PDB file of C-alpha atoms in Angstrom:
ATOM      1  CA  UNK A   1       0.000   0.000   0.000  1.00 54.00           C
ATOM      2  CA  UNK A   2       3.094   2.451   0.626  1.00 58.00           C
ATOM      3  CA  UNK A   3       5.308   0.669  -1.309  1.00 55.00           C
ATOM      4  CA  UNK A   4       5.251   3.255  -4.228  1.00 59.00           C
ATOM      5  CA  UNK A   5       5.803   6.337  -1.517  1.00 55.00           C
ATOM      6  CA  UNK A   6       8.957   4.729   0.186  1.00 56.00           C
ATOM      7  CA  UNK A   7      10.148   3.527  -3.050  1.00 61.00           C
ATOM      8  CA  UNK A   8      12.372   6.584  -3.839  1.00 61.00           C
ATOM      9  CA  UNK A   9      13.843   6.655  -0.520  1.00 63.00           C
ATOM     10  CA  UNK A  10      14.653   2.794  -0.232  1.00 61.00           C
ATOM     11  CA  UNK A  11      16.070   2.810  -3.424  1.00 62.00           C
ATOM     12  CA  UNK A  12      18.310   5.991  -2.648  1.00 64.00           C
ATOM     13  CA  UNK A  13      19.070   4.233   0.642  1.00 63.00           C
ATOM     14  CA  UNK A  14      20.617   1.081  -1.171  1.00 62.00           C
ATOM     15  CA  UNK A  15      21.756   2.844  -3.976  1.00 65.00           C
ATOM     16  CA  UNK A  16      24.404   4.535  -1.447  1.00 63.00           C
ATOM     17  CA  UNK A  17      24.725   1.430   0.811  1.00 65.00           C
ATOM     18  CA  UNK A  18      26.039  -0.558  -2.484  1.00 70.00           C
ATOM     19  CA  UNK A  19      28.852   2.285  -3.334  1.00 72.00           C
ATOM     20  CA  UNK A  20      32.705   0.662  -2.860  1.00 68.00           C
ATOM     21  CA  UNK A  21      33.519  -2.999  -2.645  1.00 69.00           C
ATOM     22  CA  UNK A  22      30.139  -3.884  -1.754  1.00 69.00           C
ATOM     23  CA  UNK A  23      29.203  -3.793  -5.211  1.00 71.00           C
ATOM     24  CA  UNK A  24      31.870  -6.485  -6.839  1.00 74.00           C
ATOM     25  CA  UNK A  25      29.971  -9.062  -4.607  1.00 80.00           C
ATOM     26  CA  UNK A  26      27.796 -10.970  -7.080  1.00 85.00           C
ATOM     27  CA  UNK A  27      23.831 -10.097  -6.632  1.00 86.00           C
ATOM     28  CA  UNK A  28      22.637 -13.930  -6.696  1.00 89.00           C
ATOM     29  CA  UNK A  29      25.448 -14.401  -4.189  1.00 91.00           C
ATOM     30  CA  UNK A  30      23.786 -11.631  -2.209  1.00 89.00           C
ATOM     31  CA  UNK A  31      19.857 -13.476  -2.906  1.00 93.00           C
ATOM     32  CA  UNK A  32      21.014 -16.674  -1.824  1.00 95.00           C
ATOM     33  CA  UNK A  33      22.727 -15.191   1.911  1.00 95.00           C
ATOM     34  CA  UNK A  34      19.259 -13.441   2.309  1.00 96.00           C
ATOM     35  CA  UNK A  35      17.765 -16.911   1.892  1.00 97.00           C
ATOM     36  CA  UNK A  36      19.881 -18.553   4.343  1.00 98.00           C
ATOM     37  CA  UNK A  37      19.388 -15.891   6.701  1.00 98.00           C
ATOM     38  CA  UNK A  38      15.204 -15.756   6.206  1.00 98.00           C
ATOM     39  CA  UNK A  39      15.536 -19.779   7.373  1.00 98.00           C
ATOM     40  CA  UNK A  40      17.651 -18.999  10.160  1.00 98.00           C
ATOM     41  CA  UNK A  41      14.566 -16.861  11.338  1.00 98.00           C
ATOM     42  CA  UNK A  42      12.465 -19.440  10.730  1.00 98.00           C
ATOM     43  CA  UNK A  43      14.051 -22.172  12.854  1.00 98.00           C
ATOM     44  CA  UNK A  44      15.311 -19.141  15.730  1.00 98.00           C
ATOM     45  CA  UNK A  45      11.069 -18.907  15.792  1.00 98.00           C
ATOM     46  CA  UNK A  46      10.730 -22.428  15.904  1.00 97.00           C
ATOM     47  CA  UNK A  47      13.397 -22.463  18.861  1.00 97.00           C
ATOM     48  CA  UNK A  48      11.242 -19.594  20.808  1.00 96.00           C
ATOM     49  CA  UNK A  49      14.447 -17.769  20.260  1.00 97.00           C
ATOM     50  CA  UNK A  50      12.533 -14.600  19.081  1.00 97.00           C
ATOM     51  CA  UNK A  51      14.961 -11.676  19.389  1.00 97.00           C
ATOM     52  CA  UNK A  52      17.453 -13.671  17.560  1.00 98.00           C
ATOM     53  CA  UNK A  53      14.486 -14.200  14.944  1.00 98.00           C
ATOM     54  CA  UNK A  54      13.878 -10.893  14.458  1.00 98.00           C
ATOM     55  CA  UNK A  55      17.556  -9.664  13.776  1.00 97.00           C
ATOM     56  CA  UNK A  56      17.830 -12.221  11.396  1.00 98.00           C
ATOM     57  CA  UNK A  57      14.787 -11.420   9.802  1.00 98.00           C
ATOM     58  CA  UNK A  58      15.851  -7.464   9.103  1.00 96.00           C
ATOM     59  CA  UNK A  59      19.183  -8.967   7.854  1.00 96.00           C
ATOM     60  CA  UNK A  60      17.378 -11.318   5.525  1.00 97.00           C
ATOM     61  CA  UNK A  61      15.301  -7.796   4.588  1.00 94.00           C
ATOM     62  CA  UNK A  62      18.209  -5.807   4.270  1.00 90.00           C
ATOM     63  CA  UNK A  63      20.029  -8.140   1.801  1.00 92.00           C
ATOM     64  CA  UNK A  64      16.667  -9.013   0.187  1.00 90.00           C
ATOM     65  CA  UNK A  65      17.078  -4.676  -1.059  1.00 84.00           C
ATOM     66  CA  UNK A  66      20.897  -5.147  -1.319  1.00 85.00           C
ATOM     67  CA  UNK A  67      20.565  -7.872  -4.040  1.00 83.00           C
ATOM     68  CA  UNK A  68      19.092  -5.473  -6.606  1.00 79.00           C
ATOM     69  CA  UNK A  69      20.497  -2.558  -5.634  1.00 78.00           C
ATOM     70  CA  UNK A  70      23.657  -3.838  -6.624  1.00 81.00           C
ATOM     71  CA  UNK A  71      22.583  -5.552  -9.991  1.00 76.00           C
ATOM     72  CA  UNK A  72      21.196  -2.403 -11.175  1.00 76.00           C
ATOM     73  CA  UNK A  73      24.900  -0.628  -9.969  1.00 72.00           C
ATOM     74  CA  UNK A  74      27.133  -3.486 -11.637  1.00 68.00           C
ATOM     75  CA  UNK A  75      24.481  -3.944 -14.722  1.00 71.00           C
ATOM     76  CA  UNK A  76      23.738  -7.094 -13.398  1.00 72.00           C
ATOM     77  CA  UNK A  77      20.408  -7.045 -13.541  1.00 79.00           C
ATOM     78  CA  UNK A  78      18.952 -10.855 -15.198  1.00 83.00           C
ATOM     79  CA  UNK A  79      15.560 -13.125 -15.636  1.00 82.00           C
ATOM     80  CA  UNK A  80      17.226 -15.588 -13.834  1.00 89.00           C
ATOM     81  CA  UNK A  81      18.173 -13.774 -10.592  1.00 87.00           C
ATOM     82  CA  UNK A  82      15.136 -11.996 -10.049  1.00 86.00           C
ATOM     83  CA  UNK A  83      13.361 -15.210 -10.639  1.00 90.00           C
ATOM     84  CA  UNK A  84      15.387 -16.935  -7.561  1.00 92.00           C
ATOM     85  CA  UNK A  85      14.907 -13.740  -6.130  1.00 92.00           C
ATOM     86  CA  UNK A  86      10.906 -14.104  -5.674  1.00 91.00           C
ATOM     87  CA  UNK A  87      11.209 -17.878  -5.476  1.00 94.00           C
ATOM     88  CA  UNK A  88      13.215 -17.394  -2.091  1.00 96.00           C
ATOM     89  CA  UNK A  89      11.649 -14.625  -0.820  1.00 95.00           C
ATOM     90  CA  UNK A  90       8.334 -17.213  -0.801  1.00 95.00           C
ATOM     91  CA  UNK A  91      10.378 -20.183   0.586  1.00 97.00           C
ATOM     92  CA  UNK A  92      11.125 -17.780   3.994  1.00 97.00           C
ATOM     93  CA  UNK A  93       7.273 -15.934   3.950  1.00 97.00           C
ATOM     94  CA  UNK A  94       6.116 -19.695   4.392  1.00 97.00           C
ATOM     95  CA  UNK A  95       9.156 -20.528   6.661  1.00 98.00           C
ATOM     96  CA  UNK A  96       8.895 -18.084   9.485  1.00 98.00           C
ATOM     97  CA  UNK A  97       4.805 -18.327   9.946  1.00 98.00           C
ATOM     98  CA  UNK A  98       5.667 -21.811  10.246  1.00 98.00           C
ATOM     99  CA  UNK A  99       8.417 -21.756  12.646  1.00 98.00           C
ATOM    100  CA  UNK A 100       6.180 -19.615  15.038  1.00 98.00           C
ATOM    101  CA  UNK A 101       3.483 -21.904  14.817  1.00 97.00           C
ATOM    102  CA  UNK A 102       5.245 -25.179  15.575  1.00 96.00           C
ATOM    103  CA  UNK A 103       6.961 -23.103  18.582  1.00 96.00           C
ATOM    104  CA  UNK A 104       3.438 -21.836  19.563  1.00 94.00           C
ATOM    105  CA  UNK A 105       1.924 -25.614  19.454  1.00 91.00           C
ATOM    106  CA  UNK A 106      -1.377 -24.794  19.766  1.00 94.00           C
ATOM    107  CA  UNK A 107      -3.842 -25.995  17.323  1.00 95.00           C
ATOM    108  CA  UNK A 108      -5.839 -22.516  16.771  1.00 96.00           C
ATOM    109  CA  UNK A 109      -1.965 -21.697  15.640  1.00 96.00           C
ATOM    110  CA  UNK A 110      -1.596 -24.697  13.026  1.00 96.00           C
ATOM    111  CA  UNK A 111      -5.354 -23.091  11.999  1.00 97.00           C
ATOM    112  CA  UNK A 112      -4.278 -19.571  11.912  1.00 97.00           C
ATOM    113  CA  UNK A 113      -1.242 -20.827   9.777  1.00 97.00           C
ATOM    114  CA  UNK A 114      -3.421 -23.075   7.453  1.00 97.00           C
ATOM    115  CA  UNK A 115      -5.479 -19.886   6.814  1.00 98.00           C
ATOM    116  CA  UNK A 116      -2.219 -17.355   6.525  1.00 98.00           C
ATOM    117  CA  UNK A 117      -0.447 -19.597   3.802  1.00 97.00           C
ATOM    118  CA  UNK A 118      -3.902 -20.073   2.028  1.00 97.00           C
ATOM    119  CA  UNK A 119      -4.221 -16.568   1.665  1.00 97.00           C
ATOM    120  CA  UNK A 120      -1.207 -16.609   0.474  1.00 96.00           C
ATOM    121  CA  UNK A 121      -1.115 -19.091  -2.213  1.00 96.00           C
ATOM    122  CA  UNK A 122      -4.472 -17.388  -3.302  1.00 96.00           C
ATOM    123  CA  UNK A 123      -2.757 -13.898  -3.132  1.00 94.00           C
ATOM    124  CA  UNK A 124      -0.015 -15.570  -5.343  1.00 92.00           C
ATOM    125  CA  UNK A 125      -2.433 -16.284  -8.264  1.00 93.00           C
ATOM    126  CA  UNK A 126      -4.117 -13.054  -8.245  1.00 92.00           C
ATOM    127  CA  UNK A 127      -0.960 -11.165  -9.483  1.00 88.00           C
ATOM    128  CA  UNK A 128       1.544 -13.685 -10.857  1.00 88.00           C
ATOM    129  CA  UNK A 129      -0.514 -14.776 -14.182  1.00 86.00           C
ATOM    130  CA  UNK A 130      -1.729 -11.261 -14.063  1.00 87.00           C
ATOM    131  CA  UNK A 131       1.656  -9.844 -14.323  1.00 84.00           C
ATOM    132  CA  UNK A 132       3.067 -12.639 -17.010  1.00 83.00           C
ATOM    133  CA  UNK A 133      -0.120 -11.124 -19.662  1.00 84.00           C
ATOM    134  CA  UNK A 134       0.876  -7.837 -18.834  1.00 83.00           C
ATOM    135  CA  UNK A 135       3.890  -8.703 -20.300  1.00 80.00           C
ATOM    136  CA  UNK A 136       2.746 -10.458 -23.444  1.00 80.00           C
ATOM    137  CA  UNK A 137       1.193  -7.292 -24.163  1.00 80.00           C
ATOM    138  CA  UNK A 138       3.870  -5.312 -23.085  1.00 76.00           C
ATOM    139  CA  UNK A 139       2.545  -3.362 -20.681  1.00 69.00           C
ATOM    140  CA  UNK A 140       4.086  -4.983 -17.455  1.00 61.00           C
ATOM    141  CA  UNK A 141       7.201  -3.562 -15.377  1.00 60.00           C
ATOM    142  CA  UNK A 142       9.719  -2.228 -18.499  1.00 62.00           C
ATOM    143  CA  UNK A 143       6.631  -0.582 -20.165  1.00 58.00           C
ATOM    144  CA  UNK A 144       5.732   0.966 -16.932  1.00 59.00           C
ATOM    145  CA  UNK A 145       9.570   1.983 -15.839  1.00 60.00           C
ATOM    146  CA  UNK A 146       9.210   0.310 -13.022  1.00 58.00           C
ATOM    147  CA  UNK A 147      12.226  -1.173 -10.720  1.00 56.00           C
ATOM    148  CA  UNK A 148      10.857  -4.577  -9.706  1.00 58.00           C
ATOM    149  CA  UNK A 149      11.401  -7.026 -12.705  1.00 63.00           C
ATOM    150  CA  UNK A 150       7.485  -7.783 -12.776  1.00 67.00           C
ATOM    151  CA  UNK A 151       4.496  -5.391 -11.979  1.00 73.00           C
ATOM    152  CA  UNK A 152       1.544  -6.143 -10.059  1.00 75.00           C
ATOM    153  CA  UNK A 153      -1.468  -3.759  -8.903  1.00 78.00           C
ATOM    154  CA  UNK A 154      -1.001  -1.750  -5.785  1.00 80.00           C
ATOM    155  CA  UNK A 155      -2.330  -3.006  -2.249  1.00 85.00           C
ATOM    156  CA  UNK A 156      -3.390  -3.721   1.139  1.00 89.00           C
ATOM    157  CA  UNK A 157      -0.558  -5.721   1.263  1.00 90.00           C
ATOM    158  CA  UNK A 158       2.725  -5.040  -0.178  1.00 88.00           C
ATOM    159  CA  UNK A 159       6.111  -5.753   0.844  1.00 86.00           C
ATOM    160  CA  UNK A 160       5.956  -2.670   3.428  1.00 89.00           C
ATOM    161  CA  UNK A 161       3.412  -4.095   5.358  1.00 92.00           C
ATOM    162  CA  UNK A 162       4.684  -7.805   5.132  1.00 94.00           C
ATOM    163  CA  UNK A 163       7.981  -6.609   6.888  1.00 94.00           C
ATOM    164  CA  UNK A 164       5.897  -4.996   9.788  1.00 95.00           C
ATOM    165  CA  UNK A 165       3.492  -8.004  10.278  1.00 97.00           C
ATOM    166  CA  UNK A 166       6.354 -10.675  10.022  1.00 98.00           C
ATOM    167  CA  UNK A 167       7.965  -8.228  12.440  1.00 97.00           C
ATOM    168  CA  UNK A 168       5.100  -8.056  15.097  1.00 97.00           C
ATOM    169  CA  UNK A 169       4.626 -11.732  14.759  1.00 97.00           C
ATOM    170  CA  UNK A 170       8.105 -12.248  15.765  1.00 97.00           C
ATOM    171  CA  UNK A 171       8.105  -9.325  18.542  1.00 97.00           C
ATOM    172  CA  UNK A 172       4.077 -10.551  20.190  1.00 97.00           C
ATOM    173  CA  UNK A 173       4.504 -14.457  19.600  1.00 96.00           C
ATOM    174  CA  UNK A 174       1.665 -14.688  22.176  1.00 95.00           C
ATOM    175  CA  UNK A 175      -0.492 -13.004  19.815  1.00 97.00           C
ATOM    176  CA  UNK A 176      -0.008 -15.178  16.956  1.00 96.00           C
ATOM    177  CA  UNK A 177      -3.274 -16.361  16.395  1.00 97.00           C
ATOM    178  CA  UNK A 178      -4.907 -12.703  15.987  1.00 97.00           C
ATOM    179  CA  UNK A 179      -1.763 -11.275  14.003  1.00 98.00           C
ATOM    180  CA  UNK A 180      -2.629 -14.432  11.354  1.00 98.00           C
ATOM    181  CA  UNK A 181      -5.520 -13.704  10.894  1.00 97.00           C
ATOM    182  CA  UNK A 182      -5.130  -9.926  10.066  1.00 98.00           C
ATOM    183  CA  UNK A 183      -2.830 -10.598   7.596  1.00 97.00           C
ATOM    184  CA  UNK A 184      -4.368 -13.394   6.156  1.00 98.00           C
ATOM    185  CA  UNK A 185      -7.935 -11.248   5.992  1.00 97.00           C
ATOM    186  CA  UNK A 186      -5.766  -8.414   4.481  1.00 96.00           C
ATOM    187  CA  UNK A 187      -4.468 -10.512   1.891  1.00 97.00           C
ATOM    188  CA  UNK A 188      -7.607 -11.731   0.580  1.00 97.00           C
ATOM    189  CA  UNK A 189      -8.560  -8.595   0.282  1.00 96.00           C
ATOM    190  CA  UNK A 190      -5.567  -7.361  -1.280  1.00 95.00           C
ATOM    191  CA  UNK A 191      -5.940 -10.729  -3.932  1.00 95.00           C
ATOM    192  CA  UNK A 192      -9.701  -9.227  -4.206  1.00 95.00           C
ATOM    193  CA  UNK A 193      -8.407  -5.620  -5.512  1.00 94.00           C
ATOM    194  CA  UNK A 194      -5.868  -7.672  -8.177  1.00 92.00           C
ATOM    195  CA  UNK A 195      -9.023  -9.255  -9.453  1.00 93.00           C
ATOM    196  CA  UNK A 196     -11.128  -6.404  -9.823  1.00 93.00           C
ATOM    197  CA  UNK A 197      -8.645  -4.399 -11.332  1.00 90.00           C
ATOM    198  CA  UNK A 198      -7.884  -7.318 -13.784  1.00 90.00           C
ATOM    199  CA  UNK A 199     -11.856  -7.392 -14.685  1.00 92.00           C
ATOM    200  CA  UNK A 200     -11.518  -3.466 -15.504  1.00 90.00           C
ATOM    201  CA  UNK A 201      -8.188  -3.661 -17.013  1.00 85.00           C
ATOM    202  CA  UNK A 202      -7.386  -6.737 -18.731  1.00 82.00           C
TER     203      UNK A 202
END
């Protein structure tokens, strides 16, 4: 939903984070340590270790910005490593949710997760064909000028708002089962705008 706002400023942030050696490291090098940090997260959550959780979910956040950032610096920039890009950043927004939940135990938890990653995968669907016949007809992310390698409609639910709910689930693990199912309501919604837009639009 602010995604587009703090765009400018993220990118400006990286772009100077990225100047000096930084920038000979290779950006699917970059992708893969966000990866490995994301699933350190995860199994910190699973471990009740939460603090250690949440540092290693900003570092897996940090990178996850790095990666591109220094593509686009080096002309780096390729189908194949924003494709393992997205692909990981999935593999660790399933992760985590289910690291909390196994640490939580309960079984309104395993529900709450079972309704998270459903609104997920339905989320998913609503923008990822969407953006692949915006790009057959050559209006996706290069015919918009846009930074991330594929477009999708704007949000309830960006990547913004993903990094302060993963956060809050991490920092109020007691409150698991409400946090859910906010997010998961939020993103059915936010799968519910893709659709109507792609009714009006496509």
């Amino acid at each position: 939903m602010v995604d587009k706002v703090l765009r400018e400023s993220k990118d400006a942030l990286f772009a100077a984070l990225v100047r000096g050696p930084v920038c000979h490291i290779h950006p699917t090098v970059v992708t893969v340590l966000a990866a490995v940090a994301g699933l350190g997260a995860a199994v910190a959550a699973w471990q009740s270790a939460y603090w250690l959780a949440v540092g290693l979910w900003l570092v897996n956040r940090i990178l996850d910005g790095l990666d591109g950032a220094i593509a686009r610096s080096a002309g780096r920039q390729s189908d194949l490593g924003a494709y393992l890009d997205i692909v990981l950043d999935f593999v660790v927004y399933a992760a985590i949710p289910l690291g909390l939940a196994l640490a939580h135990g309960e079984p309104a938890a395993l529900v709450a997760l079972a309704l998270l990653l459903a609104s997920f995968y339905i989320n998913g669907a609503s923008w990822m064909y969407l953006a692949a016949v915006l790009e057959k007809r050559n209006a996706g992310a290069v015919a918009r000028g846009e930074p991330p390698s594929v477009t999708m409609p704007p949000g309830l639910i960006e990547g913004t708002e993903t990094i302060a709910f993963y956060t809050l689930f991490l920092l109020f693990p007691d409150a698991l089962v409400i946090l859910f199912g906010v997010m998961a309501a939020l993103t059915l919604i936010t799968a519910g705008q893709r659709v109507v837009w792609a009714v009006r639009n496509v």
